[in-house]
PDB file of C-alpha atoms in Angstrom:
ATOM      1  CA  UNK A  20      18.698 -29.506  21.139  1.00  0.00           C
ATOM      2  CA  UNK A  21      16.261 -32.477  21.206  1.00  0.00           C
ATOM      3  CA  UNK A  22      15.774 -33.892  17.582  1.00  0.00           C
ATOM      4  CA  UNK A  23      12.746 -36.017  16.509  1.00  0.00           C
ATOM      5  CA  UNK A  24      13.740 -38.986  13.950  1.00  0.00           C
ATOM      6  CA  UNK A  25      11.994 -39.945  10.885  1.00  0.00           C
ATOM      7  CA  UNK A  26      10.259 -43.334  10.694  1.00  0.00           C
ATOM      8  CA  UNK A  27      13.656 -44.386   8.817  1.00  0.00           C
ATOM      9  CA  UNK A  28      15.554 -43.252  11.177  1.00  0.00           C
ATOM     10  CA  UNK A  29      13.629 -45.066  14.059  1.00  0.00           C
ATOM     11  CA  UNK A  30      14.063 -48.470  11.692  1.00  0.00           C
ATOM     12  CA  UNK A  31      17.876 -47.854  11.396  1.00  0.00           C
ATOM     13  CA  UNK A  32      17.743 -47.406  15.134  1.00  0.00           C
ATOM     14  CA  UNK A  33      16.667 -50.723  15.768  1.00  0.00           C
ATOM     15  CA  UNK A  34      19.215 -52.411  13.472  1.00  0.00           C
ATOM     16  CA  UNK A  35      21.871 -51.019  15.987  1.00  0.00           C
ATOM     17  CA  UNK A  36      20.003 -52.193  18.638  1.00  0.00           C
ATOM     18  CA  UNK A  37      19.781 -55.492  17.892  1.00  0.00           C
ATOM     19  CA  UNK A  38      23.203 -55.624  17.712  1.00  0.00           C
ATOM     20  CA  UNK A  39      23.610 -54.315  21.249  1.00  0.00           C
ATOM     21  CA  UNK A  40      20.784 -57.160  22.416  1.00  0.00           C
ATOM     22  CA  UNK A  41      23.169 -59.460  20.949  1.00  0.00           C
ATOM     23  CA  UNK A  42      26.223 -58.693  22.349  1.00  0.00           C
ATOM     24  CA  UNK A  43      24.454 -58.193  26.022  1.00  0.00           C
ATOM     25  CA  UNK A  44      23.104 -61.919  25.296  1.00  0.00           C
ATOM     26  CA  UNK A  45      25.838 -63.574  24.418  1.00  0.00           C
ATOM     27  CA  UNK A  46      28.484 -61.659  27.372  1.00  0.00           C
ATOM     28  CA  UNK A  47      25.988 -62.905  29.876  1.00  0.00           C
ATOM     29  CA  UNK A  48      26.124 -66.415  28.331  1.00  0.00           C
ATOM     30  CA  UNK A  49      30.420 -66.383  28.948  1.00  0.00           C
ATOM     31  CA  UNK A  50      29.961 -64.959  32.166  1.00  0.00           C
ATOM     32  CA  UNK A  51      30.741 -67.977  34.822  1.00  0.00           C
ATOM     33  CA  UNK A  52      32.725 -67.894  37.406  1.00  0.00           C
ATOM     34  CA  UNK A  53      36.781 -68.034  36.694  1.00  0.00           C
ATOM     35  CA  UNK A  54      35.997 -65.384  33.963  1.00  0.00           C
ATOM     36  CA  UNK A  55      37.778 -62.238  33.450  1.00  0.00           C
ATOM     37  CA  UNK A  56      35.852 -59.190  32.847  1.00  0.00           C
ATOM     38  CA  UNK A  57      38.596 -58.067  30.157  1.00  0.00           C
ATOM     39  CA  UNK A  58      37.060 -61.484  28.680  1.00  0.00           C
ATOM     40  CA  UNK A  59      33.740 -60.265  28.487  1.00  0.00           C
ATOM     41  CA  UNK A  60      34.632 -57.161  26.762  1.00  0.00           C
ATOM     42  CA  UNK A  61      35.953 -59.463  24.102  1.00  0.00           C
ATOM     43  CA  UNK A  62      32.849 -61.309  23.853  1.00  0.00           C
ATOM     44  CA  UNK A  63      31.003 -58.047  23.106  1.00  0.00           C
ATOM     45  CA  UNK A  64      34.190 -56.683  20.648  1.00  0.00           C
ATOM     46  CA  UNK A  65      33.847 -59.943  18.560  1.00  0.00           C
ATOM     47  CA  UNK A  66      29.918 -59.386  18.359  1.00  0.00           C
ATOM     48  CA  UNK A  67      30.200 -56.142  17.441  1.00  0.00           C
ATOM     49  CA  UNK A  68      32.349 -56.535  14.360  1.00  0.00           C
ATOM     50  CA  UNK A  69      31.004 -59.476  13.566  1.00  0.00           C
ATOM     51  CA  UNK A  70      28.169 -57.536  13.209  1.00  0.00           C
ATOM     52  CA  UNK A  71      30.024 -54.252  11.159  1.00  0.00           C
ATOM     53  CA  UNK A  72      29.153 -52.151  14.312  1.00  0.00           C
ATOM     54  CA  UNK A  73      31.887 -49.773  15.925  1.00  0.00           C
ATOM     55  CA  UNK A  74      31.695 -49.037  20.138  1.00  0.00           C
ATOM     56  CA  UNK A  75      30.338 -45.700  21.012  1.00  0.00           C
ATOM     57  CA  UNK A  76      31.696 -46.144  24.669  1.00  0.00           C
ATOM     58  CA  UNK A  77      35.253 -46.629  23.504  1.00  0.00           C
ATOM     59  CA  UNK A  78      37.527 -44.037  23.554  1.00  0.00           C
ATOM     60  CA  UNK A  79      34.712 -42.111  24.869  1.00  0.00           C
ATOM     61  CA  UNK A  80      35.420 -38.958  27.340  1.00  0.00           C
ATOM     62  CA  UNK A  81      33.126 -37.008  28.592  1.00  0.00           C
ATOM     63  CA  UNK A  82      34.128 -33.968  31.247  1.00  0.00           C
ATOM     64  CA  UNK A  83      34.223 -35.901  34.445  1.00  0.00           C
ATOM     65  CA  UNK A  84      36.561 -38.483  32.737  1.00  0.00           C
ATOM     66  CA  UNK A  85      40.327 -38.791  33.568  1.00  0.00           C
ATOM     67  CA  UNK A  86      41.076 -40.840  30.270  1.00  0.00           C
ATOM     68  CA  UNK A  87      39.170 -42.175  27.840  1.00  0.00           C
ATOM     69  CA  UNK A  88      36.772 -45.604  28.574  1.00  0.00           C
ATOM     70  CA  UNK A  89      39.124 -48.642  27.172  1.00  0.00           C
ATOM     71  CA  UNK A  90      36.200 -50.676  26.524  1.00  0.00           C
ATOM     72  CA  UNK A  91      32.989 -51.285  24.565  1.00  0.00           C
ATOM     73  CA  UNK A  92      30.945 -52.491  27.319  1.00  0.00           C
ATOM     74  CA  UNK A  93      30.720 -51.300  31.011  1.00  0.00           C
ATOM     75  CA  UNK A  94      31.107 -54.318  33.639  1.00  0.00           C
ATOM     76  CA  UNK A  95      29.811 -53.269  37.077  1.00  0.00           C
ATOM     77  CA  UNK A  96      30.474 -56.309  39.728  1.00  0.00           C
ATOM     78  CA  UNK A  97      28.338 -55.926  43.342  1.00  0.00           C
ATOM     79  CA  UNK A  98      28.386 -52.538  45.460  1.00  0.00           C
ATOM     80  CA  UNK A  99      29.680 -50.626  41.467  1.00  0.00           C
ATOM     81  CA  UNK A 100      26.616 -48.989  40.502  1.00  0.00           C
ATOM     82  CA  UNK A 101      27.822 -48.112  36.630  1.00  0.00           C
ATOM     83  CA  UNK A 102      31.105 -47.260  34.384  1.00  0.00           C
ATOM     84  CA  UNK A 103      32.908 -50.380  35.471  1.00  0.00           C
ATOM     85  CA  UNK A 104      35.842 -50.711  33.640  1.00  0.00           C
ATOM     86  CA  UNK A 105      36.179 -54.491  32.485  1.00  0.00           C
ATOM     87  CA  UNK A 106      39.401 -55.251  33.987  1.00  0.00           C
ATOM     88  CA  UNK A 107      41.269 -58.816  35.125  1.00  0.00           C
ATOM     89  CA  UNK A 108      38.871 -59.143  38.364  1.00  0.00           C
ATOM     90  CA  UNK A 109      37.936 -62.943  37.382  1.00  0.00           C
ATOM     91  CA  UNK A 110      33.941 -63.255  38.247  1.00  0.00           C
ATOM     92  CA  UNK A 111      32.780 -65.166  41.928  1.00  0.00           C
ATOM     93  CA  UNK A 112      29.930 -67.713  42.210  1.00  0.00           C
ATOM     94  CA  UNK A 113      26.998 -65.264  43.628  1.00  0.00           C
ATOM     95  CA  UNK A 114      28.532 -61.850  41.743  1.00  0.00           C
ATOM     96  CA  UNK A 115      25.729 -59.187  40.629  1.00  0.00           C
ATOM     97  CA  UNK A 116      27.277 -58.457  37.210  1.00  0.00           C
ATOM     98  CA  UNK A 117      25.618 -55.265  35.525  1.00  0.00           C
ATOM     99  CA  UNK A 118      26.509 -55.171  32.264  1.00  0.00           C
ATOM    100  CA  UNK A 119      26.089 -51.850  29.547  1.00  0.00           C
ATOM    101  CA  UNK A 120      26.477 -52.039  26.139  1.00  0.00           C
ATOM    102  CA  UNK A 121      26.055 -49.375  22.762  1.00  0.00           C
ATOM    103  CA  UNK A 122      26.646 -49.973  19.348  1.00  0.00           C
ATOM    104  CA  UNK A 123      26.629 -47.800  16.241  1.00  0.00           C
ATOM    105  CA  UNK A 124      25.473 -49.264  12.464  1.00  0.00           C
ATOM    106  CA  UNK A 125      25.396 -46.653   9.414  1.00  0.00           C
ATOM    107  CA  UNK A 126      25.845 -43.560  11.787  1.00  0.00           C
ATOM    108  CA  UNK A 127      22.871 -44.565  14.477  1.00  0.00           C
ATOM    109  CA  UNK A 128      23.782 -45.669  17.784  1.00  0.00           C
ATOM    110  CA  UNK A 129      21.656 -48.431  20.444  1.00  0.00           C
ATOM    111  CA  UNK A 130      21.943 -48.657  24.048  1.00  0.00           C
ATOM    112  CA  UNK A 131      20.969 -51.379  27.138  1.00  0.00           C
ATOM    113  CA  UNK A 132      21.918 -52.735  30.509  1.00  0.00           C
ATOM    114  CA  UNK A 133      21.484 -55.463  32.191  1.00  0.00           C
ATOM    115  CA  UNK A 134      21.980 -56.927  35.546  1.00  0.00           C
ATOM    116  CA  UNK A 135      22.335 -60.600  36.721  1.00  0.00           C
ATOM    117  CA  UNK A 136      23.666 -63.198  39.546  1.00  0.00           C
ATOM    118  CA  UNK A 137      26.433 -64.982  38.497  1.00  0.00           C
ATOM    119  CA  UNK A 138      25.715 -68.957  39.499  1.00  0.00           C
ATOM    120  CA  UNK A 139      23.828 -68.715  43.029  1.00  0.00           C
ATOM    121  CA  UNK A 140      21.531 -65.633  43.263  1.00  0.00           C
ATOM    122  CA  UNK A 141      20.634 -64.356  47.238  1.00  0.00           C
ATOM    123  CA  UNK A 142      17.148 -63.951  47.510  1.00  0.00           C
ATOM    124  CA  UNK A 143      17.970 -59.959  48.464  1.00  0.00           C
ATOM    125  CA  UNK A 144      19.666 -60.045  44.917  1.00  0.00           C
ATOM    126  CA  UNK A 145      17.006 -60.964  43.285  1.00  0.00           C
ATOM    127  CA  UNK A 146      14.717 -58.764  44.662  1.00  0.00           C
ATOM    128  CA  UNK A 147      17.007 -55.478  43.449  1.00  0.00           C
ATOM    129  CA  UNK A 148      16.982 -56.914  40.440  1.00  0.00           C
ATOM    130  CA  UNK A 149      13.735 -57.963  40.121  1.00  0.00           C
ATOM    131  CA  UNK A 150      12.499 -54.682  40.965  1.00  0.00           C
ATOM    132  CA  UNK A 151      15.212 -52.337  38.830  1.00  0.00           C
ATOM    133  CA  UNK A 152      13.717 -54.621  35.666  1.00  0.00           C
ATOM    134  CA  UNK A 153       9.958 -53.737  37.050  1.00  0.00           C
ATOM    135  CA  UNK A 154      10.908 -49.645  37.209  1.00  0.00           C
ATOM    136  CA  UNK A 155      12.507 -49.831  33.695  1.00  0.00           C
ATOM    137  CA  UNK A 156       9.072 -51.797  32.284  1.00  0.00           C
ATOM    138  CA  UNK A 157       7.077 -48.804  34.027  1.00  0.00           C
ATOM    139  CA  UNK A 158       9.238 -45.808  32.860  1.00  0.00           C
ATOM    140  CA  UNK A 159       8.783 -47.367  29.274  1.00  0.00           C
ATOM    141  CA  UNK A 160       5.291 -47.823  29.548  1.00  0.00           C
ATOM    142  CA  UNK A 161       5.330 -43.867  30.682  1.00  0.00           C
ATOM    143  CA  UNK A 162       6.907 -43.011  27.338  1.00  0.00           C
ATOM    144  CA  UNK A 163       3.649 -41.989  25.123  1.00  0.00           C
ATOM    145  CA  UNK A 164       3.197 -39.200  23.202  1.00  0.00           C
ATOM    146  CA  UNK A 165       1.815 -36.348  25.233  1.00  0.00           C
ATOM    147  CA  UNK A 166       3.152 -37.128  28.673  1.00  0.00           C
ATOM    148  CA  UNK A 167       6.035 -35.703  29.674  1.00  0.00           C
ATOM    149  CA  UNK A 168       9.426 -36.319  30.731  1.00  0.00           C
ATOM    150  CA  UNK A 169       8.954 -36.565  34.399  1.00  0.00           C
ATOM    151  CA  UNK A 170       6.018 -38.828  33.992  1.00  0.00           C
ATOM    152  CA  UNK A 171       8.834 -40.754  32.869  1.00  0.00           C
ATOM    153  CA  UNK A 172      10.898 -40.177  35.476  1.00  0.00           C
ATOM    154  CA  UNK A 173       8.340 -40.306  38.304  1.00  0.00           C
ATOM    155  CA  UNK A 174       6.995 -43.886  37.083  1.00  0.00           C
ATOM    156  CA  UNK A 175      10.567 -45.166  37.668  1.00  0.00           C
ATOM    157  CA  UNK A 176      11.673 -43.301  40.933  1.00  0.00           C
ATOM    158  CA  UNK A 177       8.372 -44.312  42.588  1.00  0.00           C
ATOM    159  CA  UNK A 178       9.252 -47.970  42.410  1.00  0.00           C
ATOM    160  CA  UNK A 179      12.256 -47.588  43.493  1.00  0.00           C
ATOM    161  CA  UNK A 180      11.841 -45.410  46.532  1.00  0.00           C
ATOM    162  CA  UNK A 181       9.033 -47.412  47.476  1.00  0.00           C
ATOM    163  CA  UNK A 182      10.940 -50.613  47.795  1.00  0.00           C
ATOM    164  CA  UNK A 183      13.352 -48.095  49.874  1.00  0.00           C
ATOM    165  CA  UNK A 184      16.303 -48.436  47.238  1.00  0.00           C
ATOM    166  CA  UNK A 185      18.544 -45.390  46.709  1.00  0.00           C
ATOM    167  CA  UNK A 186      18.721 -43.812  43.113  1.00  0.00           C
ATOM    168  CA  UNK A 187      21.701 -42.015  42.313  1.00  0.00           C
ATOM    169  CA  UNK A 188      20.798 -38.193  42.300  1.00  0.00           C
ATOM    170  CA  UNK A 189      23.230 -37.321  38.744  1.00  0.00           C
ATOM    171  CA  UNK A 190      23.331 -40.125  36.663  1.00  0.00           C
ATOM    172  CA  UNK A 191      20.103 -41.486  34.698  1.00  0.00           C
ATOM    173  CA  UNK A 192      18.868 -41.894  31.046  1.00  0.00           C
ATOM    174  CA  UNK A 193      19.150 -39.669  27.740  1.00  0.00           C
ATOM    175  CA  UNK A 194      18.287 -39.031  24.572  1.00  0.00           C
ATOM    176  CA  UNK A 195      19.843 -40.776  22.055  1.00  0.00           C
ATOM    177  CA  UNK A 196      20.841 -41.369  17.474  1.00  0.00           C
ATOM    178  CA  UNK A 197      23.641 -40.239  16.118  1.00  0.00           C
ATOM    179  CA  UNK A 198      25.008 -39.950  19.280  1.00  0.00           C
ATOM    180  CA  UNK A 199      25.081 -42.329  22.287  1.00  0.00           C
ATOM    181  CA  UNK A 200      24.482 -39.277  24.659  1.00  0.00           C
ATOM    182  CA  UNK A 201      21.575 -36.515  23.586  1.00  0.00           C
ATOM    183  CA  UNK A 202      19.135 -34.277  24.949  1.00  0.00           C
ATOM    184  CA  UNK A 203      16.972 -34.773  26.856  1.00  0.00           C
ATOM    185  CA  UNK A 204      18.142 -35.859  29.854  1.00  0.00           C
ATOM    186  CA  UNK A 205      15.500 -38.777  31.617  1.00  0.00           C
ATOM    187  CA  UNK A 206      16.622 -38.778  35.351  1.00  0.00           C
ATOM    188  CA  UNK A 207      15.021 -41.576  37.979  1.00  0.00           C
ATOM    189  CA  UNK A 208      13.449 -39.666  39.588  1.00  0.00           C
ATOM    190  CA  UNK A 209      10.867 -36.972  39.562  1.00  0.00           C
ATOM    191  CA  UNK A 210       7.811 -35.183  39.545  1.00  0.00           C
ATOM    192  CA  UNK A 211       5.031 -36.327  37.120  1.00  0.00           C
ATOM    193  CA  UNK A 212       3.367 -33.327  34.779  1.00  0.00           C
ATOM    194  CA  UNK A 213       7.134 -32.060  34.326  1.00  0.00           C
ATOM    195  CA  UNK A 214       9.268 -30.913  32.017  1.00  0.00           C
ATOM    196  CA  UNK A 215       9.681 -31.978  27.891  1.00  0.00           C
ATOM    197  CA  UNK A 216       6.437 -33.037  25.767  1.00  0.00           C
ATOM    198  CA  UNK A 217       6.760 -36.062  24.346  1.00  0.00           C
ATOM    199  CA  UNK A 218       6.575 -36.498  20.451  1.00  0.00           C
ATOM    200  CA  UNK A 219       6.253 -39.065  17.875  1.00  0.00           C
ATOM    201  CA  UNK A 220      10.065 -39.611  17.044  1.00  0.00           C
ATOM    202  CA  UNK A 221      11.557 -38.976  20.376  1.00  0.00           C
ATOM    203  CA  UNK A 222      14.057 -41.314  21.532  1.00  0.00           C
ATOM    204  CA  UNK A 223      15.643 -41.524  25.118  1.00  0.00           C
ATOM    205  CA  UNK A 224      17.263 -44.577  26.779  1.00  0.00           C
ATOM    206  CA  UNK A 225      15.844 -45.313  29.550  1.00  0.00           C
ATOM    207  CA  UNK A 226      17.846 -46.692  32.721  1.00  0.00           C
ATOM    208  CA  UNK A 227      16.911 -47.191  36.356  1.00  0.00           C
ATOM    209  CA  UNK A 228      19.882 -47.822  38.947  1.00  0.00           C
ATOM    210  CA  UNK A 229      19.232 -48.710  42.505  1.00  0.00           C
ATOM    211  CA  UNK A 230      21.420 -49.168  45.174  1.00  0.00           C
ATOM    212  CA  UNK A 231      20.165 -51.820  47.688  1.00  0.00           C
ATOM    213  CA  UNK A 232      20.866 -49.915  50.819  1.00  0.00           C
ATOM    214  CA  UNK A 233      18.627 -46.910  50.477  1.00  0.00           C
ATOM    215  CA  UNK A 234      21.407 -44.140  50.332  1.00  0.00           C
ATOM    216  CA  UNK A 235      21.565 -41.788  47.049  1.00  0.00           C
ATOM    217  CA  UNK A 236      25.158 -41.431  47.671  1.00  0.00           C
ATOM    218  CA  UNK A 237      27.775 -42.671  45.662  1.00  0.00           C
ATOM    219  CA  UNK A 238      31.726 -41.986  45.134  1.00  0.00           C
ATOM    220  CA  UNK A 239      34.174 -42.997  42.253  1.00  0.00           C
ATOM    221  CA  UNK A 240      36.958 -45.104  41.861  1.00  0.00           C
ATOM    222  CA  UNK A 241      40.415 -43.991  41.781  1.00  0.00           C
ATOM    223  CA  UNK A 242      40.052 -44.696  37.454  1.00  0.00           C
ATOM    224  CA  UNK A 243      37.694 -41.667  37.788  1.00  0.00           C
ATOM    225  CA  UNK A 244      34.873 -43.807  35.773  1.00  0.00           C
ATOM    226  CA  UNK A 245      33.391 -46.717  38.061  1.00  0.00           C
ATOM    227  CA  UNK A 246      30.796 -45.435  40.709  1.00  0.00           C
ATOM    228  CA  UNK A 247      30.265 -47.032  43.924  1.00  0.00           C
ATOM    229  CA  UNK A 248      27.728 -46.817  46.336  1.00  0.00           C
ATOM    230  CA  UNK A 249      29.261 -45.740  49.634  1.00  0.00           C
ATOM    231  CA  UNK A 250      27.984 -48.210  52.196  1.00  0.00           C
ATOM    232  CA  UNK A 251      29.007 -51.298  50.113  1.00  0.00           C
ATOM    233  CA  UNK A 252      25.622 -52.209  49.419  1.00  0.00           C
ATOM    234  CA  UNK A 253      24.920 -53.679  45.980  1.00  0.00           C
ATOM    235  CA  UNK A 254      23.084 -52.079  42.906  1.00  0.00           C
ATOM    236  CA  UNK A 255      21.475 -53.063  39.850  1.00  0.00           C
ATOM    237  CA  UNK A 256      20.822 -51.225  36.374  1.00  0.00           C
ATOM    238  CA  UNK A 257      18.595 -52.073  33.963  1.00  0.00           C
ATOM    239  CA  UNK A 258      18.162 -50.174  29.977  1.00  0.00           C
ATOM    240  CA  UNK A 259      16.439 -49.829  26.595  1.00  0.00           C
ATOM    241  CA  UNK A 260      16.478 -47.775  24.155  1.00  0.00           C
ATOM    242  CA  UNK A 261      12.938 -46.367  23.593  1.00  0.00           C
ATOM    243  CA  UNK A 262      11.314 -45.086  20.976  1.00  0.00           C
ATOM    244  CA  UNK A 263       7.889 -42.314  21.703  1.00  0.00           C
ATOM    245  CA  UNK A 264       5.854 -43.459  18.780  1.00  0.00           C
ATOM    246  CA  UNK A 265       2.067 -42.904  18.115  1.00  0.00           C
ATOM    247  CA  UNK A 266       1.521 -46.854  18.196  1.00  0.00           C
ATOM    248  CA  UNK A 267       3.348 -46.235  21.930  1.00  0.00           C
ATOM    249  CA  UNK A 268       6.245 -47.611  23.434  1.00  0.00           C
ATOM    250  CA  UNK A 269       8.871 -49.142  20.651  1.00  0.00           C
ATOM    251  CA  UNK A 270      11.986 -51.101  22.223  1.00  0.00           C
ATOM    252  CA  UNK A 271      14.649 -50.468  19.963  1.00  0.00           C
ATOM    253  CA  UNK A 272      17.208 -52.794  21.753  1.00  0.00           C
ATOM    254  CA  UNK A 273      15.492 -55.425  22.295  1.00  0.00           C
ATOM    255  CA  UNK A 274      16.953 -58.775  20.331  1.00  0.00           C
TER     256      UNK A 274
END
């Protein structure tokens, strides 16, 4: 069932997501290379109490999950594409780190990616990057009232096939508020005119992934949670939590 949140509930929203900006900010800060990714998660932890927020990503386990996700943020290093579990893989000059976060405050829950070069960036790095951020900006701006869902999803998935990057077929945005994961689902691709009305009070997360080298395929690690892309290319993910308002677009996670 897709709910629609109050004006209050919107505001709440964004105190959550501030807290998830934060703790994004200051993990990319500590990542250099010689740093753990276990490191990183403890970066985030410390933020997130700091800030009285609890993790909706640990402990979390949905069906395709073997165990439950150990972590409170997601650290995906080069050809992972998402679910990276932060582990004691200590970071490389020239690793593309994408990084997902969530927090809950007072029963509302926030959630954003990002993606960056750690020390020297390749030029075919930035680029992925570069355009993953660009899709994300487009798929928000495609979140007014009265378009629909795949207006959403077509704004993003046309960027990224036309820069001939691979999207990942079952894996792509959702609703979210009291919890992390609601209806509806936002894939990356699709056909514009499609699909769920937007409404004042609707709030998805919103979260391109391309994989630099064009293929839509992708296969899991052996920890049943971090997705690869097959051919060892690299990939890049970008998120916001968005709110549909009738002043548009509202960034909830923003810092």
């Amino acid at each position: 069932m897709v709910e629609i949140k109050s004006d209050a509930s919107l505001d709440a929203m964004r105190v959550a997501g501030r807290v998830v900006a934060d703790a994004l900010a200051a993990a990319r800060t500590a990542a250099a290379p010689g740093m753990r990714l276990t490191e990183l998660d403890e970066v985030a932890r410390t933020v997130l109490r700091e800030a009285g927020a609890t993790s909706p990503f640990l402990g979390y386990r949905p069906s395709f999950a073997p165990t439950p996700f150990p972590a409170v943020i997601c650290a995906s290093v080069n050809d992972a594409i998402v679910h990276g579990i932060p582990n004691g893989y200590r970071l490389r000059d020239g690793d593309l780190v994408s990084l997902d976060c969530g927090a809950i405050v007072d029963g509302w829950a926030g959630d954003a990616a990002l993606s960056f070069t750690v020390g020297t960036e390749r030029p075919e790095d930035r680029r992925l990057m570069e355009t993953t951020r660009r899709a994300l900006e487009a798929g928000i701006a495609a979140a007014v009232v009265g378009a629909r869902i795949g207006d959403v999803a077509h704004a993003i998935g046309s960027i990224g096939r036309a820069a001939g990057y691979g999207i990942p077929e079952d894996f792509g945005g959702h609703g979210i508020g009291r919890a992390m994961h609601e209806d509806p689902p936002v894939p990356n691709d699709g056909r514009p005119g499609r699909g769920l009305v937007l409404r004042h009070g609707l709030v998805i997360a919103i979260e391109p992934m391309f994989l630099a080298g064009g293929s839509n395929h992708y296969a899991a690690d052996a920890d049943g949670w971090t997705l690869r892309t097959i051919d060892g290319s690299r990939a890049a993910h970008f998120e916001h939590t968005v709110a549909v308002t009738d002043e548009g677009p509202r960034i909830l996670t923003l810092p």
